[in-house]
PDB file of C-alpha atoms in Angstrom:
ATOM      1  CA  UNK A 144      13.408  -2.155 -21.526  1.00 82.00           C
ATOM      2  CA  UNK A 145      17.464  -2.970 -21.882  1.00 88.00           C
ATOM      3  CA  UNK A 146      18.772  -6.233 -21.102  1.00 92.00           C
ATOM      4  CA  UNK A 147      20.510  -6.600 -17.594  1.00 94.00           C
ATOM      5  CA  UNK A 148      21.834  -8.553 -15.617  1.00 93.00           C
ATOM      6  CA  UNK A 149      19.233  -9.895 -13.082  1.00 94.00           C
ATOM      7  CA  UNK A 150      19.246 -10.284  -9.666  1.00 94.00           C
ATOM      8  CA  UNK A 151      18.670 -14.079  -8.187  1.00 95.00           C
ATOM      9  CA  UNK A 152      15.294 -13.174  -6.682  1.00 96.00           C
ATOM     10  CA  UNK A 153      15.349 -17.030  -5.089  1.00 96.00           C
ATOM     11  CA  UNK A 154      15.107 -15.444  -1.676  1.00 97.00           C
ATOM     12  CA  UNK A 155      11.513 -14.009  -2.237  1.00 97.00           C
ATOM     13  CA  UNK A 156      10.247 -17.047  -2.379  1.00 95.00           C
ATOM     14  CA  UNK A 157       9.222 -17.016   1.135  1.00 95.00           C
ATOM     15  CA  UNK A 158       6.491 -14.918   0.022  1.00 97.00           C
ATOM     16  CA  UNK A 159       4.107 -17.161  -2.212  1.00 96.00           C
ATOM     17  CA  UNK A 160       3.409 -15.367  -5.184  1.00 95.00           C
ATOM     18  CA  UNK A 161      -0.382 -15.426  -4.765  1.00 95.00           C
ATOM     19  CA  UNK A 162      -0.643 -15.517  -1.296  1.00 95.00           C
ATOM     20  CA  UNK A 163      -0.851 -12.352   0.674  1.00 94.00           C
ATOM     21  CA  UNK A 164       2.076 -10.142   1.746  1.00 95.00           C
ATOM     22  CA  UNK A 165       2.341  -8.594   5.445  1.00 94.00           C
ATOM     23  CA  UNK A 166       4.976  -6.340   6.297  1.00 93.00           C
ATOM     24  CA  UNK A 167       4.556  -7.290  10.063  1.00 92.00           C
ATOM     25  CA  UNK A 168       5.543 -10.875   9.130  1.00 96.00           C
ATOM     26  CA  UNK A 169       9.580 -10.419   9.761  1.00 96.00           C
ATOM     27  CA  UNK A 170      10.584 -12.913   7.194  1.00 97.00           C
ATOM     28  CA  UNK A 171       8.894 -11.268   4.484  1.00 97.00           C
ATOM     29  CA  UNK A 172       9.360  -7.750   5.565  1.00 96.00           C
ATOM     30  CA  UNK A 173      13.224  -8.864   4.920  1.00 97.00           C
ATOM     31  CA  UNK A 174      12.398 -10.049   1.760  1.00 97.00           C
ATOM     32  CA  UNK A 175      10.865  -6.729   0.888  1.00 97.00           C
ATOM     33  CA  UNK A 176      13.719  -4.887   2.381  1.00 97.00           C
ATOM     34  CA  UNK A 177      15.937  -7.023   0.125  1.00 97.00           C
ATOM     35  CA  UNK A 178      13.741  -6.174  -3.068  1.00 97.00           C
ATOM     36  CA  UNK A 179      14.184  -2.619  -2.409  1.00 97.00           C
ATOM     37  CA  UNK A 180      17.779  -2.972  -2.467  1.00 97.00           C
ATOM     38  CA  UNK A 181      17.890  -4.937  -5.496  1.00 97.00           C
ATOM     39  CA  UNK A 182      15.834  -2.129  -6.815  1.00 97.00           C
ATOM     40  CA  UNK A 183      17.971   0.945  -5.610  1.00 96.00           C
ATOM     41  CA  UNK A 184      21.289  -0.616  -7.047  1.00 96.00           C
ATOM     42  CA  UNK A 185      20.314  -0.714 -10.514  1.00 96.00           C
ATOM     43  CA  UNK A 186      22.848   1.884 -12.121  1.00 96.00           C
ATOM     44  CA  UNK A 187      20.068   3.876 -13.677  1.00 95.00           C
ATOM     45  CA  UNK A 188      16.112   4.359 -13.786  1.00 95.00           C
ATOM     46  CA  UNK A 189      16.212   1.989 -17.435  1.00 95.00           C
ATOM     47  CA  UNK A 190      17.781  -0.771 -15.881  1.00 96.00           C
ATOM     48  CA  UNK A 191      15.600  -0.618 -12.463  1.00 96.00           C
ATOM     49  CA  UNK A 192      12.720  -1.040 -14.614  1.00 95.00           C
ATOM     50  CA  UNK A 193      13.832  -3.726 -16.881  1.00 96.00           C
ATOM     51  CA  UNK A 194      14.804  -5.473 -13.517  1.00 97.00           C
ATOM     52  CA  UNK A 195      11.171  -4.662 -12.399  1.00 96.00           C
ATOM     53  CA  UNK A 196       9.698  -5.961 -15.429  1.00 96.00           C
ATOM     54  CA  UNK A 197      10.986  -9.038 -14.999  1.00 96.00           C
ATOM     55  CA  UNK A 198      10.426  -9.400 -11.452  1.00 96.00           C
ATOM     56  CA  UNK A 199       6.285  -7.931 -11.790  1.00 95.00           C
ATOM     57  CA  UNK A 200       5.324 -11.154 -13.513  1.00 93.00           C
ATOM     58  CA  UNK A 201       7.346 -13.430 -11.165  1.00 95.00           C
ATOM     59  CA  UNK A 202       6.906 -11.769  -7.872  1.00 97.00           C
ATOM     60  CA  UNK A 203       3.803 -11.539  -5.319  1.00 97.00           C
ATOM     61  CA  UNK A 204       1.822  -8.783  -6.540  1.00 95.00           C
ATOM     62  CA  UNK A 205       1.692  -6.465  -3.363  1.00 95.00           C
ATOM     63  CA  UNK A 206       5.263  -7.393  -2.602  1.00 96.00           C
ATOM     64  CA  UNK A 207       6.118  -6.311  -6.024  1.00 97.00           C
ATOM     65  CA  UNK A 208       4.007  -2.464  -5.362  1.00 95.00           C
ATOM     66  CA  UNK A 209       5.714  -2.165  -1.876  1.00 96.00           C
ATOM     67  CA  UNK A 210       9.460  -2.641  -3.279  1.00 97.00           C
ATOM     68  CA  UNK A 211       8.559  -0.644  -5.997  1.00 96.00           C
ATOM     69  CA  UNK A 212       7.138   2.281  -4.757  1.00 95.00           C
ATOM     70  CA  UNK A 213       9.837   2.560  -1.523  1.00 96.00           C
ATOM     71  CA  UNK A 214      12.492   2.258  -4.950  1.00 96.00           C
ATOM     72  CA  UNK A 215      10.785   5.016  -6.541  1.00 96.00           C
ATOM     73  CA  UNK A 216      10.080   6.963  -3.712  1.00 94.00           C
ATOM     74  CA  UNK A 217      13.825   6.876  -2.437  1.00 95.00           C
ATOM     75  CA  UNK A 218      15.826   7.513  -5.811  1.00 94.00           C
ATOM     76  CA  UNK A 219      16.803  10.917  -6.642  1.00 92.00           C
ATOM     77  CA  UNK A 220      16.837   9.881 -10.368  1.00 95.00           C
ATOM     78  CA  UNK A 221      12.759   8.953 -10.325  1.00 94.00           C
ATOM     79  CA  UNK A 222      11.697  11.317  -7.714  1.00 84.00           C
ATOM     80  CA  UNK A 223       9.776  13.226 -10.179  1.00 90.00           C
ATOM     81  CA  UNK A 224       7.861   9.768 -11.517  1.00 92.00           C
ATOM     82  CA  UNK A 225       4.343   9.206 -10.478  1.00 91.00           C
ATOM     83  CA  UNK A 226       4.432   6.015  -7.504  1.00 90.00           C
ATOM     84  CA  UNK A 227       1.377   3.482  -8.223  1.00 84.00           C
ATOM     85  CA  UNK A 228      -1.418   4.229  -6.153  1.00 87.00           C
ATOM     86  CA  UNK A 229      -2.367   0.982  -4.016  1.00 87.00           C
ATOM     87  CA  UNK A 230      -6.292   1.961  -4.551  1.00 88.00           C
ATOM     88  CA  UNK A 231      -5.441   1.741  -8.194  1.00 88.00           C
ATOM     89  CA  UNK A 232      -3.696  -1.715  -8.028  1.00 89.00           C
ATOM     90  CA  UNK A 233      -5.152  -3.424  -5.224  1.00 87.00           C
ATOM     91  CA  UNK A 234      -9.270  -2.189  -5.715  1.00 86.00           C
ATOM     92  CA  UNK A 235     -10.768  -4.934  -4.385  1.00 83.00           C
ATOM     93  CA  UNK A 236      -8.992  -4.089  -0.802  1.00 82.00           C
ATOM     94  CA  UNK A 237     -10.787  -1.244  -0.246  1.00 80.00           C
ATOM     95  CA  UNK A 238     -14.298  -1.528  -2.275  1.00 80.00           C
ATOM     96  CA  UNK A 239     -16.321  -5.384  -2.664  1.00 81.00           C
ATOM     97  CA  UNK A 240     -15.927  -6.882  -5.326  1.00 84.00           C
ATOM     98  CA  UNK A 241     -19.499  -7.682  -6.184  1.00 84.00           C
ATOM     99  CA  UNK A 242     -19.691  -3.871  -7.063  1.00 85.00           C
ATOM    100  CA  UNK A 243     -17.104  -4.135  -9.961  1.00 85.00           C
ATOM    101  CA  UNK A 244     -19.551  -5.216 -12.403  1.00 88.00           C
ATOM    102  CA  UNK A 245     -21.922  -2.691 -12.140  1.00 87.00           C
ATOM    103  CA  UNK A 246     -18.294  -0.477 -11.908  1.00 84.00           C
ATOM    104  CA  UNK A 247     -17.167  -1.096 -15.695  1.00 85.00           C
ATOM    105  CA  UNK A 248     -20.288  -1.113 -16.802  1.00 87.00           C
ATOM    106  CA  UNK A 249     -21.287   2.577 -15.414  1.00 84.00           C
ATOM    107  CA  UNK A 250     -17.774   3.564 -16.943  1.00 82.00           C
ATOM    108  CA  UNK A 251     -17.275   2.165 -19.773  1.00 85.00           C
ATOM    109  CA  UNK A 252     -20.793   1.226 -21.377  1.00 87.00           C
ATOM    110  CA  UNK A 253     -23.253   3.818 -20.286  1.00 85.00           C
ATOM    111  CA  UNK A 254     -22.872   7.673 -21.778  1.00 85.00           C
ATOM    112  CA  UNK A 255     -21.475   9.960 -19.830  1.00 84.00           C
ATOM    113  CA  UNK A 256     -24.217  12.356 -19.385  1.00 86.00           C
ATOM    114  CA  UNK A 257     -26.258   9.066 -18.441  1.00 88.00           C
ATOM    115  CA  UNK A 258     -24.269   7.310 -15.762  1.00 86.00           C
ATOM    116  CA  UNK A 259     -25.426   7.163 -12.246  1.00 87.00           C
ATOM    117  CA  UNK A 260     -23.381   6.987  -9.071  1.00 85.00           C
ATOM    118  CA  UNK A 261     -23.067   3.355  -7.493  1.00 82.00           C
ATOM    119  CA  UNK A 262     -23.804   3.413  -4.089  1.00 80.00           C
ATOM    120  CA  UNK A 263     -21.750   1.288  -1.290  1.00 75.00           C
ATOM    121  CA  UNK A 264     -23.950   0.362   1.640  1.00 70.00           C
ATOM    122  CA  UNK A 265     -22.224   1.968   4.821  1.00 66.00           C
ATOM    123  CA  UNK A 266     -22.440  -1.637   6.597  1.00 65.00           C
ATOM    124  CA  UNK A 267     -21.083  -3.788   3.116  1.00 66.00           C
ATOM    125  CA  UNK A 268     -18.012  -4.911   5.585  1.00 71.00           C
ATOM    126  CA  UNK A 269     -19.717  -5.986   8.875  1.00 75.00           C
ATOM    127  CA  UNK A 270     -23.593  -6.703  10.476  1.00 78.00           C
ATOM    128  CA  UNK A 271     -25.196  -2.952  11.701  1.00 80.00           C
ATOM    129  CA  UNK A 272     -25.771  -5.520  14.602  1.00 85.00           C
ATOM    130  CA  UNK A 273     -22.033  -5.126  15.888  1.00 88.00           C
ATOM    131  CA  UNK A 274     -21.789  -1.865  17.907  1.00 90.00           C
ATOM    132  CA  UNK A 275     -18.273  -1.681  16.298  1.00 90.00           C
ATOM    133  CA  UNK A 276     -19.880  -1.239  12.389  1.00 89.00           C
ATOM    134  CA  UNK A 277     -20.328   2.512  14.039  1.00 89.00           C
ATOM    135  CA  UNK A 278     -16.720   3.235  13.131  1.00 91.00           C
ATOM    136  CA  UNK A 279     -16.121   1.626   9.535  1.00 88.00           C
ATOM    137  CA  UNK A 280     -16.596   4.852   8.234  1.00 88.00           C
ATOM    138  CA  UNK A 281     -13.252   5.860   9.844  1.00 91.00           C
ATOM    139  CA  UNK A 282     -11.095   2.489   9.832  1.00 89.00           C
ATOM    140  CA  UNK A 283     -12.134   1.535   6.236  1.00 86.00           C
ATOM    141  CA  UNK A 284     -11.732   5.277   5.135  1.00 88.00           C
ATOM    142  CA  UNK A 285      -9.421   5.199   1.745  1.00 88.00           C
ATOM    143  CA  UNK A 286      -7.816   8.354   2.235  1.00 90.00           C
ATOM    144  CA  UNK A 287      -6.434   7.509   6.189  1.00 92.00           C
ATOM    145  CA  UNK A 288      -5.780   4.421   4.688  1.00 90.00           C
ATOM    146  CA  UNK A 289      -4.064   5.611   2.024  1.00 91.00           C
ATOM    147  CA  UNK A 290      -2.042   8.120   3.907  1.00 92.00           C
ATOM    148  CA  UNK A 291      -0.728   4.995   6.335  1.00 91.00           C
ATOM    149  CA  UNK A 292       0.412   2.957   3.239  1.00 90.00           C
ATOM    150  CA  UNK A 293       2.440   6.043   1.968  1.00 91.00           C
ATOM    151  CA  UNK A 294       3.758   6.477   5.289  1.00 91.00           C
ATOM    152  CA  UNK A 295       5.409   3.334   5.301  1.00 90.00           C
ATOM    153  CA  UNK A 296       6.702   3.681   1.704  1.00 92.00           C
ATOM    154  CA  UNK A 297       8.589   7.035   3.235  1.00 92.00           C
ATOM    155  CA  UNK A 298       9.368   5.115   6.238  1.00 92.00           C
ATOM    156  CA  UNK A 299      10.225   1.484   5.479  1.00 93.00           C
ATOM    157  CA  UNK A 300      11.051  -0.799   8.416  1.00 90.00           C
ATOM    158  CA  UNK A 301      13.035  -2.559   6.250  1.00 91.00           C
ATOM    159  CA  UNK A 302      16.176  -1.968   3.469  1.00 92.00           C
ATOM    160  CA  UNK A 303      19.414  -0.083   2.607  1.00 94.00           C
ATOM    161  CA  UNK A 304      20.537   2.084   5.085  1.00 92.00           C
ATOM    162  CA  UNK A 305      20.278   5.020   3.233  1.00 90.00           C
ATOM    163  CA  UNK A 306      16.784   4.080   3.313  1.00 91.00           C
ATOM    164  CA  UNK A 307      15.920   3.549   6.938  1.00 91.00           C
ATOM    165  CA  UNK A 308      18.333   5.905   8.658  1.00 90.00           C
ATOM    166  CA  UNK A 309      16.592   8.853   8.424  1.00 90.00           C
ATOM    167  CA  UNK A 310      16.379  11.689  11.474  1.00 91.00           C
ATOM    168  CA  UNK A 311      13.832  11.275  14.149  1.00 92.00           C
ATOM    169  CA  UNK A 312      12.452   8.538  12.042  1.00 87.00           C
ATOM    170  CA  UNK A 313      11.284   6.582  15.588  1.00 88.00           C
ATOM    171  CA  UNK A 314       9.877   9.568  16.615  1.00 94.00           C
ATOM    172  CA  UNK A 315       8.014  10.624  13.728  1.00 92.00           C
ATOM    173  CA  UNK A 316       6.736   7.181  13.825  1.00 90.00           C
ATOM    174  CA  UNK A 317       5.367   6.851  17.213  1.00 93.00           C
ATOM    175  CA  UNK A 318       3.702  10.589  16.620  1.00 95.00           C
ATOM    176  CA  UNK A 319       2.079   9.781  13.235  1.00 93.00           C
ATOM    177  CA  UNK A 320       0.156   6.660  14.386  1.00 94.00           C
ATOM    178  CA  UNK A 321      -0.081   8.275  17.677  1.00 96.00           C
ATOM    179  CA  UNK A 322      -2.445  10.683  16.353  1.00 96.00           C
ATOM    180  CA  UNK A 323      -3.903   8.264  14.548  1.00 95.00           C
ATOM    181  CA  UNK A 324      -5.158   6.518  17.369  1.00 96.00           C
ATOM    182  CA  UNK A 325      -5.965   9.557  19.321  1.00 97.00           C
ATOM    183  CA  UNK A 326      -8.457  10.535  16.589  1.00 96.00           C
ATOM    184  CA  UNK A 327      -9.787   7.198  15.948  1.00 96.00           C
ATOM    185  CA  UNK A 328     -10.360   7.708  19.877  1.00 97.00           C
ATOM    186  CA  UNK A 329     -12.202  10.348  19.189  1.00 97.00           C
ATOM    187  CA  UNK A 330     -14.598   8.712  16.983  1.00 96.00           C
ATOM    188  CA  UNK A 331     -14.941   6.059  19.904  1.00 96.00           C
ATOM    189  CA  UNK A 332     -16.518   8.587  22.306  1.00 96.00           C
ATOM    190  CA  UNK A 333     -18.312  10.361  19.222  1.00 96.00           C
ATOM    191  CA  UNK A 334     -20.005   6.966  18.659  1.00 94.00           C
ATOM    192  CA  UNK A 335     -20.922   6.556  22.615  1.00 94.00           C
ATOM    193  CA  UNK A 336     -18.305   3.448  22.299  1.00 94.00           C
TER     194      UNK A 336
END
């Protein structure tokens, strides 16, 4: 990390640092789109992450990923680095928490030849009373979910212009979650919903 000059980040303060982070709030999808830019104007990739340095210990944590991985994403100078996967930062979005301790301790106590897998019960997120609980397996999938959060790194709503404008970026949007749906309809009639 070189010293740089650092941006006045007083403007993300309209996103608590631990409280949560939407990107369909408009106020703090502006604050995002200001992060990234703050990001993206750093001369080179040793001064964007000094700047991000300082601002991962200040900043909300998701916030923080998002800005991050659109920066990364949209540089030509870092396009060959590795963008944080949100499963890997954010665990406890996609698996319960209550599971974490018998997690470690499968991975980092018992011998490998020893372990045993931890199961998640299909209906950990909801009552198998709710007709609905049918289609977890598709809604709380990690890998759609996964896919969406990349697709908005790609396609920000929010940032520099060389970010947004992109071709056929409208279109491309209303076709990717589009299909989405259509499949997730699918599912619907699969499950007689």
């Amino acid at each position: 990390i070189k010293p740089v000059e650092l941006p006045d980040f007083g403007y993300t303060a309209r996103v608590p640092r631990h409280g949560e982070f939407n990107l369909f709030n408009p106020a703090q999808r502006q604050v995002a789109g200001r992060l990234v830019g703050d990001l993206l104007s750093q001369p080179d990739p040793q001064a964007m992450l000094s700047v991000a340095a300082y601002a991962r210990d200040r900043l909300n944590p998701t916030l923080f990923q998002y800005a991050l991985a659109v920066a990364l994403v949209h540089r030509k100078d870092t396009g060959n680095v590795p963008v944080p996967s949100f499963l890997e930062m954010f665990p406890t979005r996609f698996v319960d928490p209550a599971l974490f301790p018998k997690l470690v301790e499968e991975g980092f106590v018992v011998q490998q030849g020893e372990r045993v897998a931890i199961e998640v019960p299909p209906s950990f997120s909801a009552s198998e009373a709710d007709p609905e609980q049918r289609l977890a397996y598709f809604r709380e999938d990690i890998g759609v979910n996964l896919h969406h959060w990349h697709w908005h790194l790609v396609y920000p709503q929010e940032g520099p212009l060389e970010v947004v404008d992109k071709d056929r970026r409208g279109e491309l949007f209303y076709y990717m979650h589009r299909q989405t749906v259509a499949r997730y309809n699918v599912e619907r009639f699969c499950n007689r919903l």
